[in-house]
Amino acid sequence: MAAILGRPHDRIPVTTGYLYEWVDDWKAAEPSYRSLVDYCRLHADVFQPWAPRALNERLFMTSSDRMAVEWKRWEEKGEKFLEARVKAPGGELRQVSKTIPGVATTWTVEHFLKTDRDVETFLSIPYEPVAYDASGWTAELAKIGDRGVLMPGLADPMCRAAELFEFGEFTVRAATEPETFRRILDFFARGVGDYLRAALESGVQGVFRVVGAEYATPPYLKPVQFREYVLDYDAPLIERIHRAGSLARVHCHGRVRDVLPMMVEMGADLTDPVEPPPSGDVTLDEAYEITGGRLAMCGNIEIREIETMSIPELDARIRDACETGKRRGRFLLAPSAEPITIPLTPDLEARYRAYLDSGLRWGST
């Protein structure tokens, strides 16, 4: 917290994605990850994600009984599929996702909104606030103690709207049909706002991780659309977070050079993962120059670098990032992502241990 706020601190915090889960998680349960998870729990600084155990969210952040969802599961050639079929007042919507063996992630292979009719069907769904169960918050807070900070998640209206579409379809509609796209954002703004209010009224605090801004960065959309679709919707959420005594961390991969000033304007306290070129378009030094030190930086090490660099090269890369962070202040070292392959190979485990060791060494003041 001292690093985020620019207060004196003994060293740069070093985080490791979500490898140190303190809750039940597939990495903690997967034998090949056990040793690395234990190592990270012992040495890393913790941003522990948190979400209600029972959200009763259904889909689309509405609990209206005028929307019914039917689920279907099946397997084909070892791949697992999940279908959601939504019956709404205006018609029916369908989404299909899949997982494959050995990779801990999910792909959406058919999205809910594919046609103009689908859009109108979605907009016919009535909104009713969802229930929010924060009963596990106090126990989680006690569990983490002074080892780190709890990080409640908050998917913003942009995140929820963009993920209704195939990505190319999303960018075209957001760019060419602003009035319709704002109707979708407005639908989710009610749900996200009520969700956040319920969280704060339940005593949930920490560093809220606001997700969704990356969908509106160049080259996908123009900076003016980032302002219209992200800043205008997220600034009131962040203001509410601040009034409750918490902080806001804006997650945003990719090219952020032109939107960093708007992150400052919307009130963000820090952003991650601040990717250098070629994945991003700004160096760490440039990011500080653009924001004038008004925004803490978290990240700057690409998972690709951990996976492919030699350990001496990775050590030098981390030293450079830490030296910039110590000179500039308000810096937290973090990778842009974490492994998702199963099993974890001994080579990648060694690289992640080396990342952590280098960060602790070069981050000392």
Short mmCIF file of C-alpha atoms in Angstrom, two decimals:
data_model
loop_
_atom_site.label_atom_id
_atom_site.label_comp_id
_atom_site.label_asym_id
_atom_site.label_seq_id
_atom_site.Cartn_x
_atom_site.Cartn_y
_atom_site.Cartn_z
CA MET A 1 0.00 0.00 0.00
CA ALA A 2 2.90 2.35 0.73
CA ALA A 3 4.30 1.73 -2.75
CA ILE A 4 0.92 2.37 -4.39
CA LEU A 5 0.44 5.63 -2.50
CA GLY A 6 4.01 6.86 -2.92
CA ARG A 7 4.89 6.65 0.78
CA PRO A 8 8.27 5.47 2.12
CA HIS A 9 8.80 1.72 1.89
CA ASP A 10 11.72 -0.68 2.28
CA ARG A 11 11.65 -2.29 -1.16
CA ILE A 12 9.66 -2.68 -4.36
CA PRO A 13 6.76 -5.12 -3.90
CA VAL A 14 7.14 -8.27 -6.00
CA THR A 15 3.97 -10.10 -7.03
CA THR A 16 3.56 -13.25 -9.10
CA GLY A 17 0.21 -13.07 -10.84
CA TYR A 18 -2.14 -15.49 -9.12
CA LEU A 19 0.38 -18.19 -8.26
CA TYR A 20 0.04 -17.66 -4.53
CA GLU A 21 -3.72 -18.24 -4.24
CA TRP A 22 -4.78 -18.36 -0.60
CA VAL A 23 -8.19 -19.71 -1.57
CA ASP A 24 -9.07 -23.02 -3.20
CA ASP A 25 -7.64 -22.81 -6.71
CA TRP A 26 -6.66 -25.22 -9.44
CA LYS A 27 -2.97 -24.29 -9.12
CA ALA A 28 -2.95 -25.08 -5.41
CA ALA A 29 -4.65 -28.41 -6.13
CA GLU A 30 -2.52 -29.37 -9.17
CA PRO A 31 0.49 -31.46 -7.98
CA SER A 32 2.91 -30.02 -10.54
CA TYR A 33 2.25 -26.48 -9.20
CA ARG A 34 2.41 -27.35 -5.50
CA SER A 35 6.08 -26.53 -4.96
CA LEU A 36 5.93 -23.22 -6.83
CA VAL A 37 2.72 -22.13 -5.11
CA ASP A 38 4.34 -22.81 -1.73
CA TYR A 39 7.46 -20.86 -2.77
CA CYS A 40 5.36 -17.89 -3.85
CA ARG A 41 3.31 -17.99 -0.68
CA LEU A 42 6.53 -17.80 1.31
CA HIS A 43 8.28 -15.04 -0.63
CA ALA A 44 5.86 -13.01 -2.77
CA ASP A 45 3.86 -9.91 -1.92
CA VAL A 46 0.21 -10.82 -2.22
CA PHE A 47 -2.60 -9.24 -4.18
CA GLN A 48 -5.26 -11.78 -3.26
CA PRO A 49 -8.29 -11.75 -5.60
CA TRP A 50 -11.63 -11.94 -3.83
CA ALA A 51 -15.22 -12.42 -4.93
CA PRO A 52 -18.43 -13.35 -3.12
CA ARG A 53 -18.86 -17.08 -2.67
CA ALA A 54 -22.50 -16.86 -3.67
CA LEU A 55 -23.27 -13.99 -6.00
CA ASN A 56 -26.55 -15.32 -7.42
CA GLU A 57 -25.65 -13.34 -10.52
CA ARG A 58 -27.14 -15.65 -13.12
CA LEU A 59 -26.18 -13.97 -16.38
CA PHE A 60 -25.93 -10.32 -17.43
CA MET A 61 -25.96 -9.09 -13.78
CA THR A 62 -29.74 -9.33 -13.51
CA SER A 63 -31.87 -11.56 -11.33
CA SER A 64 -35.09 -10.99 -13.26
CA ASP A 65 -37.38 -14.01 -13.31
CA ARG A 66 -38.37 -13.04 -16.86
CA MET A 67 -35.06 -14.46 -18.10
CA ALA A 68 -34.56 -18.23 -18.00
CA VAL A 69 -31.23 -20.00 -18.65
CA GLU A 70 -30.76 -23.59 -19.70
CA TRP A 71 -27.30 -25.19 -19.47
CA LYS A 72 -25.98 -28.13 -21.47
CA ARG A 73 -22.59 -29.87 -21.17
CA TRP A 74 -20.91 -32.35 -23.50
CA GLU A 75 -17.53 -33.64 -24.67
CA GLU A 76 -16.07 -34.06 -28.16
CA LYS A 77 -12.63 -35.56 -28.79
CA GLY A 78 -11.53 -34.75 -25.25
CA GLU A 79 -12.71 -31.14 -25.38
CA LYS A 80 -15.42 -30.02 -22.93
CA PHE A 81 -18.24 -27.76 -24.12
CA LEU A 82 -20.77 -25.69 -22.19
CA GLU A 83 -23.86 -24.18 -23.80
CA ALA A 84 -25.97 -21.43 -22.24
CA ARG A 85 -29.37 -20.92 -23.85
CA VAL A 86 -31.19 -17.81 -22.63
CA LYS A 87 -34.90 -17.30 -23.06
CA ALA A 88 -35.74 -13.60 -22.80
CA PRO A 89 -38.88 -11.55 -23.48
CA GLY A 90 -37.58 -10.65 -26.94
CA GLY A 91 -36.36 -14.08 -28.03
CA GLU A 92 -33.56 -16.57 -27.41
CA LEU A 93 -29.77 -16.17 -27.12
CA ARG A 94 -27.08 -18.86 -27.25
CA GLN A 95 -23.43 -19.02 -26.17
CA VAL A 96 -21.00 -21.96 -26.34
CA SER A 97 -17.64 -22.15 -24.57
CA LYS A 98 -15.01 -24.86 -24.43
CA THR A 99 -11.98 -26.02 -22.48
CA ILE A 100 -9.21 -28.32 -23.69
CA PRO A 101 -7.04 -30.75 -21.73
CA GLY A 102 -3.81 -29.34 -20.32
CA VAL A 103 -4.78 -25.65 -20.58
CA ALA A 104 -6.54 -23.90 -17.70
CA THR A 105 -8.56 -21.35 -19.62
CA THR A 106 -11.89 -21.13 -21.43
CA TRP A 107 -12.61 -20.14 -25.04
CA THR A 108 -15.96 -18.78 -26.18
CA VAL A 109 -16.60 -20.38 -29.56
CA GLU A 110 -20.06 -18.88 -30.08
CA HIS A 111 -21.04 -15.57 -28.48
CA PHE A 112 -24.44 -14.43 -27.26
CA LEU A 113 -24.77 -11.49 -29.65
CA LYS A 114 -24.25 -12.25 -33.34
CA THR A 115 -27.00 -10.31 -35.13
CA ASP A 116 -29.08 -7.13 -34.80
CA ARG A 117 -31.94 -9.33 -33.58
CA ASP A 118 -29.71 -10.74 -30.84
CA VAL A 119 -28.87 -7.21 -29.69
CA GLU A 120 -32.53 -6.28 -29.40
CA THR A 121 -33.30 -9.56 -27.63
CA PHE A 122 -30.60 -8.79 -25.09
CA LEU A 123 -31.93 -5.27 -24.55
CA SER A 124 -35.39 -6.72 -23.86
CA ILE A 125 -34.13 -8.39 -20.67
CA PRO A 126 -35.47 -6.66 -17.54
CA TYR A 127 -33.01 -5.57 -14.91
CA GLU A 128 -33.29 -6.65 -11.28
CA PRO A 129 -30.41 -6.25 -8.79
CA VAL A 130 -28.49 -9.38 -7.85
CA ALA A 131 -27.88 -10.66 -4.36
CA TYR A 132 -24.45 -10.04 -2.83
CA ASP A 133 -23.08 -12.42 -0.19
CA ALA A 134 -20.00 -11.04 1.57
CA SER A 135 -20.10 -13.61 4.37
CA GLY A 136 -16.61 -14.91 3.52
CA TRP A 137 -14.93 -11.52 3.58
CA THR A 138 -13.96 -11.35 7.25
CA ALA A 139 -12.44 -14.83 7.25
CA GLU A 140 -10.43 -14.06 4.10
CA LEU A 141 -9.16 -10.84 5.63
CA ALA A 142 -8.00 -12.69 8.73
CA LYS A 143 -6.34 -15.38 6.62
CA ILE A 144 -4.19 -12.96 4.62
CA GLY A 145 -3.28 -10.83 7.65
CA ASP A 146 -0.34 -8.52 6.92
CA ARG A 147 0.97 -10.67 4.04
CA GLY A 148 -0.79 -8.62 1.42
CA VAL A 149 -3.90 -6.84 0.25
CA LEU A 150 -7.26 -8.28 -0.76
CA MET A 151 -8.27 -7.36 -4.29
CA PRO A 152 -12.02 -7.46 -5.00
CA GLY A 153 -12.77 -7.84 -8.69
CA LEU A 154 -14.97 -5.45 -10.65
CA ALA A 155 -15.73 -6.11 -14.33
CA ASP A 156 -16.80 -2.73 -15.69
CA PRO A 157 -19.60 -2.11 -18.23
CA MET A 158 -17.12 -2.21 -21.13
CA CYS A 159 -15.83 -5.63 -20.10
CA ARG A 160 -19.31 -7.10 -19.87
CA ALA A 161 -20.54 -5.50 -23.09
CA ALA A 162 -17.50 -6.43 -25.21
CA GLU A 163 -17.58 -10.07 -24.16
CA LEU A 164 -21.11 -10.51 -25.49
CA PHE A 165 -19.66 -10.35 -29.04
CA GLU A 166 -16.97 -12.06 -31.06
CA PHE A 167 -14.07 -9.62 -30.81
CA GLY A 168 -14.13 -8.41 -34.42
CA GLU A 169 -17.90 -7.94 -34.24
CA PHE A 170 -17.47 -5.97 -31.03
CA THR A 171 -14.94 -3.54 -32.49
CA VAL A 172 -17.07 -2.86 -35.58
CA ARG A 173 -20.25 -2.29 -33.61
CA ALA A 174 -18.55 -0.14 -30.95
CA ALA A 175 -16.97 2.00 -33.67
CA THR A 176 -19.97 2.32 -36.01
CA GLU A 177 -23.05 2.01 -33.77
CA PRO A 178 -22.27 4.18 -30.73
CA GLU A 179 -25.88 4.76 -29.71
CA THR A 180 -26.70 1.05 -29.65
CA PHE A 181 -23.45 0.21 -27.90
CA ARG A 182 -24.14 2.82 -25.22
CA ARG A 183 -27.53 1.19 -24.61
CA ILE A 184 -25.69 -2.04 -23.81
CA LEU A 185 -23.22 -0.19 -21.58
CA ASP A 186 -26.08 1.54 -19.79
CA PHE A 187 -27.73 -1.81 -19.10
CA PHE A 188 -24.59 -3.10 -17.41
CA ALA A 189 -23.86 0.21 -15.66
CA ARG A 190 -26.90 -0.35 -13.44
CA GLY A 191 -25.78 -3.86 -12.49
CA VAL A 192 -22.14 -2.96 -11.92
CA GLY A 193 -23.13 0.08 -9.87
CA ASP A 194 -25.50 -1.92 -7.66
CA TYR A 195 -22.90 -4.69 -7.30
CA LEU A 196 -20.23 -2.21 -6.16
CA ARG A 197 -22.60 -0.44 -3.80
CA ALA A 198 -23.56 -3.75 -2.19
CA ALA A 199 -19.90 -4.70 -1.82
CA LEU A 200 -18.97 -1.42 -0.15
CA GLU A 201 -22.04 -1.45 2.10
CA SER A 202 -21.03 -4.98 3.16
CA GLY A 203 -17.64 -3.69 4.33
CA VAL A 204 -15.62 -5.06 1.41
CA GLN A 205 -12.48 -2.93 0.99
CA GLY A 206 -8.97 -3.12 -0.45
CA VAL A 207 -7.65 -2.51 -3.93
CA PHE A 208 -10.50 -3.01 -6.39
CA ARG A 209 -9.25 -4.46 -9.69
CA VAL A 210 -11.34 -2.78 -12.40
CA VAL A 211 -11.27 -4.85 -15.60
CA GLY A 212 -12.41 -3.89 -19.10
CA ALA A 213 -10.43 -0.84 -20.22
CA GLU A 214 -8.17 -2.89 -22.51
CA TYR A 215 -11.06 -3.55 -24.91
CA ALA A 216 -11.12 0.14 -25.84
CA THR A 217 -7.41 0.80 -26.36
CA PRO A 218 -5.76 1.41 -29.77
CA PRO A 219 -5.77 -0.14 -32.28
CA TYR A 220 -9.17 -1.63 -31.40
CA LEU A 221 -10.88 1.71 -30.72
CA LYS A 222 -9.81 5.35 -30.77
CA PRO A 223 -8.91 7.35 -27.65
CA VAL A 224 -12.11 9.38 -28.01
CA GLN A 225 -14.05 6.13 -27.68
CA PHE A 226 -12.01 5.14 -24.63
CA ARG A 227 -13.23 8.35 -23.03
CA GLU A 228 -16.83 7.71 -24.04
CA TYR A 229 -17.00 3.98 -23.22
CA VAL A 230 -14.53 3.61 -20.33
CA LEU A 231 -13.75 6.90 -18.58
CA ASP A 232 -17.37 8.12 -18.50
CA TYR A 233 -18.57 4.84 -16.95
CA ASP A 234 -15.60 3.98 -14.71
CA ALA A 235 -14.92 7.41 -13.18
CA PRO A 236 -18.14 7.33 -11.06
CA LEU A 237 -17.30 3.78 -9.91
CA ILE A 238 -13.79 4.79 -8.87
CA GLU A 239 -15.10 7.88 -7.09
CA ARG A 240 -17.41 5.61 -5.08
CA ILE A 241 -14.49 3.28 -4.29
CA HIS A 242 -12.45 6.23 -3.03
CA ARG A 243 -15.28 7.57 -0.88
CA ALA A 244 -15.35 4.19 0.87
CA GLY A 245 -11.62 4.42 1.64
CA SER A 246 -10.43 1.90 -0.96
CA LEU A 247 -8.22 2.14 -4.04
CA ALA A 248 -8.75 1.32 -7.72
CA ARG A 249 -6.38 -0.72 -9.89
CA VAL A 250 -7.19 -0.47 -13.62
CA HIS A 251 -6.16 -3.62 -15.48
CA CYS A 252 -5.28 -2.83 -19.09
CA HIS A 253 -3.06 -4.86 -21.40
CA GLY A 254 -1.70 -3.56 -24.69
CA ARG A 255 -1.11 -0.07 -26.05
CA VAL A 256 -1.86 2.39 -23.29
CA ARG A 257 0.23 5.43 -24.26
CA ASP A 258 -2.75 7.47 -25.46
CA VAL A 259 -5.09 6.43 -22.64
CA LEU A 260 -2.79 6.79 -19.61
CA PRO A 261 -3.83 10.45 -19.12
CA MET A 262 -7.46 9.32 -19.04
CA MET A 263 -6.66 6.71 -16.39
CA VAL A 264 -5.33 9.56 -14.26
CA GLU A 265 -8.41 11.62 -15.07
CA MET A 266 -10.79 8.83 -14.06
CA GLY A 267 -9.03 8.61 -10.70
CA ALA A 268 -7.17 5.31 -10.95
CA ASP A 269 -4.56 4.72 -8.26
CA LEU A 270 -2.50 2.19 -10.22
CA THR A 271 -2.55 0.30 -13.49
CA ASP A 272 -1.22 -3.05 -14.64
CA PRO A 273 0.57 -4.61 -16.48
CA VAL A 274 2.28 -1.61 -18.22
CA GLU A 275 3.60 -3.76 -21.07
CA PRO A 276 6.73 -2.57 -22.90
CA PRO A 277 7.03 -2.75 -26.70
CA PRO A 278 6.25 -4.76 -28.76
CA SER A 279 3.19 -5.95 -26.82
CA GLY A 280 2.68 -2.43 -25.48
CA ASP A 281 3.66 0.95 -26.87
CA VAL A 282 5.28 2.70 -23.90
CA THR A 283 8.39 2.18 -21.80
CA LEU A 284 8.18 2.36 -18.03
CA ASP A 285 10.00 5.69 -18.01
CA GLU A 286 7.63 7.07 -20.66
CA ALA A 287 4.60 5.93 -18.65
CA TYR A 288 5.84 7.92 -15.65
CA GLU A 289 6.51 10.97 -17.83
CA ILE A 290 3.00 10.83 -19.32
CA THR A 291 1.27 10.49 -15.96
CA GLY A 292 3.52 12.82 -14.00
CA GLY A 293 3.82 10.35 -11.15
CA ARG A 294 0.08 10.54 -10.43
CA LEU A 295 -0.45 6.84 -11.18
CA ALA A 296 1.36 3.86 -9.67
CA MET A 297 2.68 1.27 -12.15
CA CYS A 298 2.33 -2.47 -11.59
CA GLY A 299 3.92 -5.04 -13.90
CA ASN A 300 6.32 -4.38 -16.79
CA ILE A 301 7.63 -7.97 -17.04
CA GLU A 302 6.07 -10.01 -19.84
CA ILE A 303 5.23 -13.64 -19.31
CA ARG A 304 6.93 -14.22 -22.66
CA GLU A 305 10.18 -12.92 -21.16
CA ILE A 306 9.91 -15.32 -18.23
CA GLU A 307 9.19 -18.22 -20.57
CA THR A 308 11.86 -17.55 -23.23
CA MET A 309 14.77 -15.50 -21.84
CA SER A 310 17.78 -17.11 -20.31
CA ILE A 311 17.86 -16.62 -16.54
CA PRO A 312 20.77 -14.11 -16.77
CA GLU A 313 18.82 -12.15 -19.42
CA LEU A 314 15.69 -12.22 -17.26
CA ASP A 315 17.71 -11.06 -14.26
CA ALA A 316 19.04 -8.08 -16.23
CA ARG A 317 15.56 -7.23 -17.49
CA ILE A 318 14.17 -7.25 -13.94
CA ARG A 319 17.11 -5.16 -12.70
CA ASP A 320 16.34 -2.49 -15.31
CA ALA A 321 12.66 -2.39 -14.34
CA CYS A 322 13.47 -2.18 -10.64
CA GLU A 323 16.04 0.56 -11.12
CA THR A 324 13.47 2.62 -13.02
CA GLY A 325 10.87 1.87 -10.36
CA LYS A 326 13.17 2.91 -7.51
CA ARG A 327 14.09 6.12 -9.31
CA ARG A 328 10.50 7.00 -10.19
CA GLY A 329 8.64 5.63 -7.17
CA ARG A 330 5.16 4.07 -6.97
CA PHE A 331 6.23 0.87 -8.72
CA LEU A 332 5.24 -2.75 -8.12
CA LEU A 333 6.96 -5.54 -10.06
CA ALA A 334 4.63 -8.11 -11.61
CA PRO A 335 4.42 -10.43 -14.62
CA SER A 336 1.82 -9.74 -17.31
CA ALA A 337 0.28 -13.20 -16.74
CA GLU A 338 0.95 -16.54 -15.11
CA PRO A 339 1.30 -20.11 -16.44
CA ILE A 340 -1.91 -21.87 -17.46
CA THR A 341 -0.47 -25.11 -18.84
CA ILE A 342 -0.81 -28.43 -17.03
CA PRO A 343 1.50 -29.88 -15.91
CA LEU A 344 3.91 -27.10 -14.97
CA THR A 345 7.32 -28.00 -16.37
CA PRO A 346 10.42 -27.95 -14.13
CA ASP A 347 12.01 -25.43 -16.52
CA LEU A 348 9.15 -22.93 -16.19
CA GLU A 349 9.06 -23.42 -12.42
CA ALA A 350 12.77 -22.56 -12.27
CA ARG A 351 12.16 -19.44 -14.35
CA TYR A 352 9.35 -18.24 -12.09
CA ARG A 353 11.49 -18.81 -9.01
CA ALA A 354 14.28 -16.84 -10.72
CA TYR A 355 11.83 -14.01 -11.48
CA LEU A 356 10.86 -13.78 -7.84
CA ASP A 357 14.43 -14.02 -6.55
CA SER A 358 15.63 -11.31 -8.94
CA GLY A 359 12.76 -9.01 -8.03
CA LEU A 360 13.46 -9.32 -4.32
CA ARG A 361 17.18 -8.73 -4.88
CA TRP A 362 17.02 -5.74 -7.25
CA GLY A 363 13.95 -4.22 -5.63
CA SER A 364 15.67 -3.65 -2.30
CA THR A 365 16.32 0.01 -1.58
#
